[in-house]
CSV table of C-alpha atoms in Angstrom, one decimal:
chain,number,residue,atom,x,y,z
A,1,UNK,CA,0.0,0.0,0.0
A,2,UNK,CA,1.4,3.7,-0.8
A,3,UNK,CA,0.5,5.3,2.1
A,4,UNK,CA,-1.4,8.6,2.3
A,5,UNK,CA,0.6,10.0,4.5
A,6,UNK,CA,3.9,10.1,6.9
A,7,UNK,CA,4.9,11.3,10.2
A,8,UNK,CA,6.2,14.7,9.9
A,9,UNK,CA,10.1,13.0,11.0
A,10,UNK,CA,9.2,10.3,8.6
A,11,UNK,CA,8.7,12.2,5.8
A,12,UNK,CA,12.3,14.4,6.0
A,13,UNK,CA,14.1,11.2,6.6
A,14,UNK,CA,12.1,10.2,3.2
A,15,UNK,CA,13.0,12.8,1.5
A,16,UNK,CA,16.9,13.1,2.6
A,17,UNK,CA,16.8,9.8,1.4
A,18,UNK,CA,14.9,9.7,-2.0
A,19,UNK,CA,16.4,13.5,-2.8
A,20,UNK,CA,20.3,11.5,-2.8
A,21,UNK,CA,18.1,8.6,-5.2
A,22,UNK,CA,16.3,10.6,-7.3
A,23,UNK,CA,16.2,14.4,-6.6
A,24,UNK,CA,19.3,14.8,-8.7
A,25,UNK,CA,17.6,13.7,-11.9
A,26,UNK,CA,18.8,15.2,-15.2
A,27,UNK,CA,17.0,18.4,-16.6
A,28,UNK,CA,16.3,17.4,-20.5
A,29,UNK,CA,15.8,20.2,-22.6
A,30,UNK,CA,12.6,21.6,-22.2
A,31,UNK,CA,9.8,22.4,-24.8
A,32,UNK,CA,6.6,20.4,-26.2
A,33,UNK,CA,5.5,17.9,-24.2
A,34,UNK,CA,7.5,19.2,-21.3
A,35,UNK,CA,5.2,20.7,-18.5
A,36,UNK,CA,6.9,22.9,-15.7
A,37,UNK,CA,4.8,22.0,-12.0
A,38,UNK,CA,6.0,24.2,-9.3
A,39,UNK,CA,5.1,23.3,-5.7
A,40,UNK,CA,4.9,25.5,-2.4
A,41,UNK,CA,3.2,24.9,0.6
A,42,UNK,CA,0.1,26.4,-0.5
A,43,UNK,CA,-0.1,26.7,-4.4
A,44,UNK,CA,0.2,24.8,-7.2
A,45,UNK,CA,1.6,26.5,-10.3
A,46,UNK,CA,1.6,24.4,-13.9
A,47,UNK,CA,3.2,26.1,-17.3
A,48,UNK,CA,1.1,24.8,-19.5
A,49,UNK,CA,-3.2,24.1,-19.3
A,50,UNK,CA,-3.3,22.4,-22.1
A,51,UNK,CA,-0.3,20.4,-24.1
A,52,UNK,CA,0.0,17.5,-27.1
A,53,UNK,CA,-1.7,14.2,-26.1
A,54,UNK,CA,1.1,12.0,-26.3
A,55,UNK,CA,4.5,11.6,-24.1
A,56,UNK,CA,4.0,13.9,-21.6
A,57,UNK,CA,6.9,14.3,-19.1
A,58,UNK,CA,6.4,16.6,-15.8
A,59,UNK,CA,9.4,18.6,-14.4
A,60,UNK,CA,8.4,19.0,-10.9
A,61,UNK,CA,9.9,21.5,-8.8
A,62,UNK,CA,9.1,21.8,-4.8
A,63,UNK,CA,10.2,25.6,-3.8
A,64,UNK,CA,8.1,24.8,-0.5
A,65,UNK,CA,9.1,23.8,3.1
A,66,UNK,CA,7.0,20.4,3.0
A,67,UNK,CA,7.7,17.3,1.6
A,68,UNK,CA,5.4,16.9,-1.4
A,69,UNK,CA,4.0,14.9,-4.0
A,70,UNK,CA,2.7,15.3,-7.6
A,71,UNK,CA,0.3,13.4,-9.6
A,72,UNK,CA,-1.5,13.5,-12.9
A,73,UNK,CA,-5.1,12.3,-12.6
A,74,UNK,CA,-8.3,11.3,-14.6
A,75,UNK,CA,-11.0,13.6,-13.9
A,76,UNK,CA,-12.8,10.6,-11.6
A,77,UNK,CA,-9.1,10.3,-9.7
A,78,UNK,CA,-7.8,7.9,-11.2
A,79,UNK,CA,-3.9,7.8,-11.4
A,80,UNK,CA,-2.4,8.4,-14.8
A,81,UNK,CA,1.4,8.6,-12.9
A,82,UNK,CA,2.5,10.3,-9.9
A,83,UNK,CA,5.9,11.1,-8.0
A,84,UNK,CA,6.3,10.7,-4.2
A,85,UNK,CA,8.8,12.0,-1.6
A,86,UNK,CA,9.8,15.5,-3.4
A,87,UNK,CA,11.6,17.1,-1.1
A,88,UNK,CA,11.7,20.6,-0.4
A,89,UNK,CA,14.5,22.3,-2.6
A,90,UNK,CA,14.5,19.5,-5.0
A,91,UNK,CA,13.3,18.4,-8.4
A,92,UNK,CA,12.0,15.3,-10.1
A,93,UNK,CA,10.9,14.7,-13.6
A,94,UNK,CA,8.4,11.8,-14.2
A,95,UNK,CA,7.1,10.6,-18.1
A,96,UNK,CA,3.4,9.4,-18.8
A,97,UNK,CA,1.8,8.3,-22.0
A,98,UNK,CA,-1.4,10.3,-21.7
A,99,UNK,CA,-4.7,9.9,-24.5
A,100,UNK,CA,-6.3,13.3,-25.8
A,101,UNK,CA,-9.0,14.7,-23.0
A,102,UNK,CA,-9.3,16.3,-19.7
A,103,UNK,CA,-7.2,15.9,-16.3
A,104,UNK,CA,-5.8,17.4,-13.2
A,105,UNK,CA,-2.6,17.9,-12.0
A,106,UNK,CA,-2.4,18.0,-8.2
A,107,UNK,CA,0.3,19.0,-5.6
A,108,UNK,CA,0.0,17.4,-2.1
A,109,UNK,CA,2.4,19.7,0.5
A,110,UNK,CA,2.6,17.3,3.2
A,111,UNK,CA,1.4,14.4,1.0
A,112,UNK,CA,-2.1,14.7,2.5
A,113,UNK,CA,-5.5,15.3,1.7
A,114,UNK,CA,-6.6,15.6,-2.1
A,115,UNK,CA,-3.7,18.4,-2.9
A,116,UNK,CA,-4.2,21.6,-4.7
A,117,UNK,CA,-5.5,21.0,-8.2
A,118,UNK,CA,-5.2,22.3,-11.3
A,119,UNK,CA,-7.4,21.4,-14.3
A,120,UNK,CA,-5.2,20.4,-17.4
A,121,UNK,CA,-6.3,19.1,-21.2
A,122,UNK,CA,-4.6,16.9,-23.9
A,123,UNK,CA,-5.4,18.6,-27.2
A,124,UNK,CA,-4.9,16.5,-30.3
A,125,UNK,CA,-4.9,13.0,-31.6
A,126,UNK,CA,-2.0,11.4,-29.4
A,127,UNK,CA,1.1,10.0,-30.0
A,128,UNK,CA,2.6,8.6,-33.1
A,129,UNK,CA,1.5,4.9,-33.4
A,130,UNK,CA,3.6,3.0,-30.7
A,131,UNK,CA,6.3,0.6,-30.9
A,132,UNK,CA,4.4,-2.7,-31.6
A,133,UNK,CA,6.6,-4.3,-29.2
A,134,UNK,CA,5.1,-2.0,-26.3
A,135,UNK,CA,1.6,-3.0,-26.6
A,136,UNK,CA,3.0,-6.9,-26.9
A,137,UNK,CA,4.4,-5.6,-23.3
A,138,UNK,CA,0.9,-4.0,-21.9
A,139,UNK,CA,-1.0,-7.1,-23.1
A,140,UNK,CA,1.2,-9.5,-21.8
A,141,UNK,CA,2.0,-7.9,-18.4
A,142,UNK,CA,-2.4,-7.2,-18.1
A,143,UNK,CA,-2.7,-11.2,-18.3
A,144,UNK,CA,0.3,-11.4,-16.0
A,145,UNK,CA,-2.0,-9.3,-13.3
A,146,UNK,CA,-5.3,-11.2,-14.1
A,147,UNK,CA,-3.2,-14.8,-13.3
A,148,UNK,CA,-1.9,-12.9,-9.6
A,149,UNK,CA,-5.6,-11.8,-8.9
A,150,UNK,CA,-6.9,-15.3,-10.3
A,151,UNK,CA,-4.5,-16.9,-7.8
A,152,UNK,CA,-5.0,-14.7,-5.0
A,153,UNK,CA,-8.7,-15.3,-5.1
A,154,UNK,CA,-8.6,-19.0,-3.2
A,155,UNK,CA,-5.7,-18.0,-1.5
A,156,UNK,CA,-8.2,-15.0,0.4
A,157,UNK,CA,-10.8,-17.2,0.4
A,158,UNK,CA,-8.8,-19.6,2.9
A,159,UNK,CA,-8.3,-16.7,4.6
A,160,UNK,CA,-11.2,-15.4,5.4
A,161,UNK,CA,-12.5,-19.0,6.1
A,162,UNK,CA,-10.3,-19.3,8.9
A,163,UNK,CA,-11.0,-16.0,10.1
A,164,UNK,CA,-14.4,-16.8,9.7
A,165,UNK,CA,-13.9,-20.0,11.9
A,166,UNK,CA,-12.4,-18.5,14.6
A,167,UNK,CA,-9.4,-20.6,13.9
A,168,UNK,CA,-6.3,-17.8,14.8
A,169,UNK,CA,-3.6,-20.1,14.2
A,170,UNK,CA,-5.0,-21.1,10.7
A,171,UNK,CA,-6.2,-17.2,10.0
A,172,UNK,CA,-2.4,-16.3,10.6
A,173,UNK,CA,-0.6,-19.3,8.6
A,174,UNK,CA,-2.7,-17.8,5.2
A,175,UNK,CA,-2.5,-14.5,6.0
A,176,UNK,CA,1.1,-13.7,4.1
A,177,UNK,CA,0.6,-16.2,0.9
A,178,UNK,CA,-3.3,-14.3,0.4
A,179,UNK,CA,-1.2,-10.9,-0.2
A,180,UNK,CA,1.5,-12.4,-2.8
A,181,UNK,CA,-0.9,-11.7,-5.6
A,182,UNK,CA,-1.7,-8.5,-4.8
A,183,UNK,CA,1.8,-7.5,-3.8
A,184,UNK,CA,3.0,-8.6,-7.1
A,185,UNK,CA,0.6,-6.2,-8.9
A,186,UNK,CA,1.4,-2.9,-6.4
A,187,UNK,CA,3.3,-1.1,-9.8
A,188,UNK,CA,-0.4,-0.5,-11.1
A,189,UNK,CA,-2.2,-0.8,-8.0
A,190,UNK,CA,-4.0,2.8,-8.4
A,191,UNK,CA,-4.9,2.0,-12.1
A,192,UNK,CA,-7.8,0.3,-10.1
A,193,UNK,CA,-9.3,3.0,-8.7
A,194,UNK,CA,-10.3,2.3,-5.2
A,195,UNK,CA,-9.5,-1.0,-4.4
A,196,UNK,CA,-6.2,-0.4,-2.7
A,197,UNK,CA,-7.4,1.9,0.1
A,198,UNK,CA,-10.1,-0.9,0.6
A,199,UNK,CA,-7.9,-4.0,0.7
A,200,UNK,CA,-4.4,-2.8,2.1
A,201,UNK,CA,-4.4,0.1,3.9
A,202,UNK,CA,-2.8,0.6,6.9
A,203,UNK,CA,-4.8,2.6,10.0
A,204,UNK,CA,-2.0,5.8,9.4
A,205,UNK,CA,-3.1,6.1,6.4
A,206,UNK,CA,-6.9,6.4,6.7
A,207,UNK,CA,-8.3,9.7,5.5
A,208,UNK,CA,-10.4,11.0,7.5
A,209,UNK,CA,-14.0,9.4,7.8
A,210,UNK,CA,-12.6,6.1,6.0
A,211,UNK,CA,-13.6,2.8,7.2
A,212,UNK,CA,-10.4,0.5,8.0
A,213,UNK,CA,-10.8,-2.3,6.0
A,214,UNK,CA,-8.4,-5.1,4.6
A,215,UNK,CA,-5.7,-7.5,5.5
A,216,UNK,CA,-4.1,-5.4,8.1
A,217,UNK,CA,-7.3,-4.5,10.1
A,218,UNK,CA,-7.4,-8.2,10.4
A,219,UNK,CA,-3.4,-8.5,10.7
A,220,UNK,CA,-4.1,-6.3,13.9
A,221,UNK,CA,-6.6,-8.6,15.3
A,222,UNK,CA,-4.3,-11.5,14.8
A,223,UNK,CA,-1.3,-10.5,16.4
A,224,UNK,CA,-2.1,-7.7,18.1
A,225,UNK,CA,-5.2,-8.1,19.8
A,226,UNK,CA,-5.3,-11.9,19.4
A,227,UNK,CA,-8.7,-12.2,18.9
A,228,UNK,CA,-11.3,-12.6,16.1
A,229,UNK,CA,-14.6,-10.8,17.0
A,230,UNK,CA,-17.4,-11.0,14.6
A,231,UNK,CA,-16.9,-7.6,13.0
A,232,UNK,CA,-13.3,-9.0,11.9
A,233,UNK,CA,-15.6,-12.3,10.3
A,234,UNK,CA,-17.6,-9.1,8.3
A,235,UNK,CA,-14.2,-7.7,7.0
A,236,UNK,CA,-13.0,-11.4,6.1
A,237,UNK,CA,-16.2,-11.5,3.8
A,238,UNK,CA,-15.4,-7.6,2.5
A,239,UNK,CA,-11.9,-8.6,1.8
A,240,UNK,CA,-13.3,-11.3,-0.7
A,241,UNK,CA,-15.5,-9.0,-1.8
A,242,UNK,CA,-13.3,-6.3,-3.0
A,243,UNK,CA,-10.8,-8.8,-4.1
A,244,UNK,CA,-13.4,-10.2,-6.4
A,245,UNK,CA,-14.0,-6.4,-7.6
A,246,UNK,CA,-10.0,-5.6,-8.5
A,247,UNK,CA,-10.7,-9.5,-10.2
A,248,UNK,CA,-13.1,-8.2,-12.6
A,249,UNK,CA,-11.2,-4.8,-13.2
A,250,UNK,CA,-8.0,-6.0,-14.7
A,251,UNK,CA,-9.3,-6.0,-17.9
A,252,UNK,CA,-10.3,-2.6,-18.3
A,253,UNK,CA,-7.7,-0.7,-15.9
A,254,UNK,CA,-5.8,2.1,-17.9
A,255,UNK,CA,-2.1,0.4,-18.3
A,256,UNK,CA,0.2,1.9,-21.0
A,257,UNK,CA,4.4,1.2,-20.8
A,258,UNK,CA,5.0,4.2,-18.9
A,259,UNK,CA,2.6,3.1,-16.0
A,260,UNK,CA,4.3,0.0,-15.7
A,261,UNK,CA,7.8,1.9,-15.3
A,262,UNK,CA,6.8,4.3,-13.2
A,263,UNK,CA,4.5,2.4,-11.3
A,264,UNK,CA,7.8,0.0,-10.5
A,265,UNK,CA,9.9,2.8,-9.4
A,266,UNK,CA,7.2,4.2,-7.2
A,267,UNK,CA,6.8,0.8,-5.7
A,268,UNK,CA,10.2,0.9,-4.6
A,269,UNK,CA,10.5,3.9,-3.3
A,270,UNK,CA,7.6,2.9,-0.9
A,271,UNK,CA,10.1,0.3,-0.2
A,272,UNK,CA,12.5,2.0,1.1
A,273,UNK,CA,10.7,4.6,2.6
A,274,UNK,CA,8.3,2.9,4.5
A,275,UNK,CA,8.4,-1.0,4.1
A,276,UNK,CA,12.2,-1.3,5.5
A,277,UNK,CA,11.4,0.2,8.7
A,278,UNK,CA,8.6,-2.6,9.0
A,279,UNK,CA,5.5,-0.5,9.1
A,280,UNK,CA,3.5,-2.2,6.8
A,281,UNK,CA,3.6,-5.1,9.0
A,282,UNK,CA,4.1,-3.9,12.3
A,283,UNK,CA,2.1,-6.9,13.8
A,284,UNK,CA,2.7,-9.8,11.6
A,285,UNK,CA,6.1,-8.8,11.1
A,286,UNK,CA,6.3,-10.8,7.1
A,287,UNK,CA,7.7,-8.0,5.6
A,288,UNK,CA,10.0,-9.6,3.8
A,289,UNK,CA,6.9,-11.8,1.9
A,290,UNK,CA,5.9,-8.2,0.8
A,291,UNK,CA,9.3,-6.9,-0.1
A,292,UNK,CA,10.0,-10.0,-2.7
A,293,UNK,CA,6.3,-10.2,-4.1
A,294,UNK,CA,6.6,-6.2,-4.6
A,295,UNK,CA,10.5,-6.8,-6.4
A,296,UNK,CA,8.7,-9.6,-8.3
A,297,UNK,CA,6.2,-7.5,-9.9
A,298,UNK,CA,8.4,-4.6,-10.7
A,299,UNK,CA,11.0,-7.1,-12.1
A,300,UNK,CA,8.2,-8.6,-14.4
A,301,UNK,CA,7.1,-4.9,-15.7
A,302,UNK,CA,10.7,-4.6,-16.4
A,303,UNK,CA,11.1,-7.3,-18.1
A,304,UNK,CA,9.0,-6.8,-20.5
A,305,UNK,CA,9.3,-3.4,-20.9
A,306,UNK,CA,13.5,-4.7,-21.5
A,307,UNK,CA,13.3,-5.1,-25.5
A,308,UNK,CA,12.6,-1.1,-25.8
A,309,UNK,CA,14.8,0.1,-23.4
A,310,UNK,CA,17.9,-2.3,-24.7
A,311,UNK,CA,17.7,-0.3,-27.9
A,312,UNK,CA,17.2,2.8,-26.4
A,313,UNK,CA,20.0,2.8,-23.3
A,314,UNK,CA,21.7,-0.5,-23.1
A,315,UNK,CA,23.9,0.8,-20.4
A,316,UNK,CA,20.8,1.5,-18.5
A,317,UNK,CA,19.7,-2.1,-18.8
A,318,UNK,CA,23.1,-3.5,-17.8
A,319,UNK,CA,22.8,-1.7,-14.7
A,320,UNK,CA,19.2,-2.7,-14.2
A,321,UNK,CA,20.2,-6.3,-14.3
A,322,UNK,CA,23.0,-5.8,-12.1
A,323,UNK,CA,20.7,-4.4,-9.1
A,324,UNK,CA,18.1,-6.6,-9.9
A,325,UNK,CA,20.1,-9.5,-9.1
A,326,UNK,CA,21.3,-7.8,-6.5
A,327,UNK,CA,18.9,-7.1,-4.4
A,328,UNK,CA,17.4,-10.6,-6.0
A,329,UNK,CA,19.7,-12.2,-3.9
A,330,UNK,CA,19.8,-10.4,-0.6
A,331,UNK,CA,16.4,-11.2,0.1
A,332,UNK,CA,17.1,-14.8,-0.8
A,333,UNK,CA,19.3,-15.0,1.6
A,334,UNK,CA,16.3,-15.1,4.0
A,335,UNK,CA,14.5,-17.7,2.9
A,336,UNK,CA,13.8,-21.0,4.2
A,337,UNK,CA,15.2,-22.6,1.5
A,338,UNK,CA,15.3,-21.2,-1.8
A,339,UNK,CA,12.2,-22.8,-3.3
A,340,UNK,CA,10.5,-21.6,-0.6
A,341,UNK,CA,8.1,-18.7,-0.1
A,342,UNK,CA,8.7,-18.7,3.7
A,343,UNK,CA,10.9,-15.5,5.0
A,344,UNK,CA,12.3,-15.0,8.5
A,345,UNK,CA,10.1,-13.0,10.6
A,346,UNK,CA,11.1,-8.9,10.2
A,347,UNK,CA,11.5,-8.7,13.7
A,348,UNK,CA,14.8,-10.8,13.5
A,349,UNK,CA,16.3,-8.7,11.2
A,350,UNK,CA,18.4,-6.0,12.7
A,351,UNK,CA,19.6,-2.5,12.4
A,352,UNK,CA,22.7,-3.3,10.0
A,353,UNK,CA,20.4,-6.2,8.0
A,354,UNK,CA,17.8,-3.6,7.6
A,355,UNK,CA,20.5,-1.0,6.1
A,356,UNK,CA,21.8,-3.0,4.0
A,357,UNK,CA,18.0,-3.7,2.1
A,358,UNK,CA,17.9,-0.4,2.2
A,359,UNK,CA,20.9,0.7,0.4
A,360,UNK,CA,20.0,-2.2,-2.4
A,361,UNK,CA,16.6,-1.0,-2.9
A,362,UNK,CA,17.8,2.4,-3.1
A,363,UNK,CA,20.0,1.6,-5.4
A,364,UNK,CA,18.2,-0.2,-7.9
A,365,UNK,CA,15.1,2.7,-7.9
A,366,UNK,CA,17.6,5.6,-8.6
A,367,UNK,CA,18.4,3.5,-12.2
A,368,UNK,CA,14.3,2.2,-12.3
A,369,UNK,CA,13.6,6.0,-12.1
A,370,UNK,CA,14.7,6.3,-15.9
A,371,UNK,CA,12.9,3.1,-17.4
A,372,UNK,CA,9.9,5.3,-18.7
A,373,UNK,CA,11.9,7.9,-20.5
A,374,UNK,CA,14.1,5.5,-22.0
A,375,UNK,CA,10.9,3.2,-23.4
A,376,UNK,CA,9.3,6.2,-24.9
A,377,UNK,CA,12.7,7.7,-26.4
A,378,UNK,CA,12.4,7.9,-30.4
């Protein structure tokens, strides 16, 4: 889950962070297709209302004293591409494939609330046709997320029976292998609308008024409370229930290359910024389950996304590989055995172990953090 919000120290250690990752990104030259966004605390300023449908690449800027975040959005919310963690003082560019039409741009000074929105258009008939090989990618990395949700389907299911049973033992043992699916499928987890803050957010990131619902309401009642009332057998039948939703909206979600390269790097700056320190399952502790489902899925959007880019920056695809494999195998090293999907319990892991995920993660999104330019460049 991309959480809606950090701690006010969270959020600077974030930034300090992602700013030495990614805040140092390289200013292109700018002109069509290039919007300016300039953030404060209190405004958000765009250079352009309306630009060519097509490849449309960002250049944030945060002159503010908040951490911030950016994102471009369908007129219903719905995420076209986003950047997180922008820092005050820094800059960060970010590449989306957009149709011809109407959205909003929207800066979030303290990444809370809805932002500060502007209303933008898309003027034209879109981009030149696209690199056959591209859609080949969407297509195939679409049925890639229908077979997780398929899978994950049965996997809930058990789930929620055992939660259903009163059986806390059994509710805990399928608790972790329910979320692989969906942890696989987090790089375009906002392309289905809703169905995140339903299924896996955590209680610091509720908005305000919003129902806590999901796997780690009921992760709290496992191992925290350790107990299983009947409201947690109600959320055990919701969780299905939205599950089955996100099941039937693969197949129309808005996915295009850039999405899928983006939505990768985003995943693993959530990583770093949030998942290493072991909040997302501060009662379960099987962080690492999440952290190799989530390098899984940004692995397979690279992957296929790898014919493109090879052409386009082969030295950015050597170095992708290399930190891929990387990182690869530090989390193998805490498996049970390697054919196994069993990791040792977060808690276990210590200051220096936790470090050193960190620095791998980082360094494989500061590289990821290119992918979409270099599958769009002509």
């Amino acid at each position: 889950m991309r959480p809606a919000r950090l701690s006010a120290v969270a959020a600077v250690v974030a930034a300090a962070a992602l700013t030495a990752v990614t805040g140092c990104t390289e200013k292109g030259d700018d002109g069509e297709g290039v919007v300016q966004v300039t953030a404060t605390d209190d405004t958000c300023e765009v250079s352009a209302k309306e630009f060519p449908a097509g490849h449309v690449e960002l250049a944030i800027e945060n002159k503010g004293s908040k951490v911030t975040e950016v994102y471009l959005l369908f007129p219903d919310d719905r995420v076209v591409t986003e950047r997180e963690n922008i820092g005050p003082g820094t800059t960060q560019r970010v590449t989306a494939e957009v149709k011809p039409g109407d959205y909003r741009i929207a800066c979030k000074p303290g990444m809370k609330g809805a932002g500060i929105r502007q209303d933008v258009k898309a003027t034209g008939k879109g981009a030149a046709e696209r690199d056959p090989r591209l859609d080949k990618a969407v297509a195939a990395y679409r049925t890639y997320v229908q077979a997780q949700a398929d899978e994950t389907l049965p996997l809930a299911e058990t789930f929620a029976k055992a939660v259903k049973a009163g059986d806390l033992e059994a509710a805990k043992k399928a608790y972790a292998p329910s979320r692989v699916g969906w942890e696989r499928t987090e790089p375009v987890a906002e392309s289905f609308g809703d169905i995140d803050p339903k299924v896996d957010v955590r209680e610091d990131g509720l908005e305000d008024g919003q129902k806590w619902t999901g796997w780690h309401r009921l992760e709290k009642s496992l191992w925290h409370d350790k107990k299983i009332t009947d409201e947690d057998k109600k959320l055990a039948d919701q969780l299905v229930t939205d599950l089955k939703d996100w099941q039937n909206r693969v197949g129309t979600a808005d996915i295009t290359p850039t999405s899928m390269a983006n939505g990768a790097k985003e995943l693993l700056d959530e990583v770093a910024t949030g998942k290493v320190t072991g909040e997302e399952e501060r009662y379960s502790h099987t962080d690492l389950v999440d952290f190799k489902a989530n390098v899984e899925g940004a692995e397979k959007s690279y992957a296929l996304l790898k014919p493109v880019a090879q052409e386009n920056d082969a030295a950015l695809v050597t170095e992708l590989d290399k930190e891929f494999a990387a990182l690869d195998a530090l989390l193998d090293k805490y498996r049970a055995d390697k054919d196994s999907y069993v990791f040792t319990s977060y808690d276990t892991v210590g200051a220096a172990g936790r470090k050193e995920l960190s620095d791998a993660v980082n360094a494989l999104a500061e590289p990821l953090s290119k992918l979409a330019a270099a599958v769009v460049t002509k």
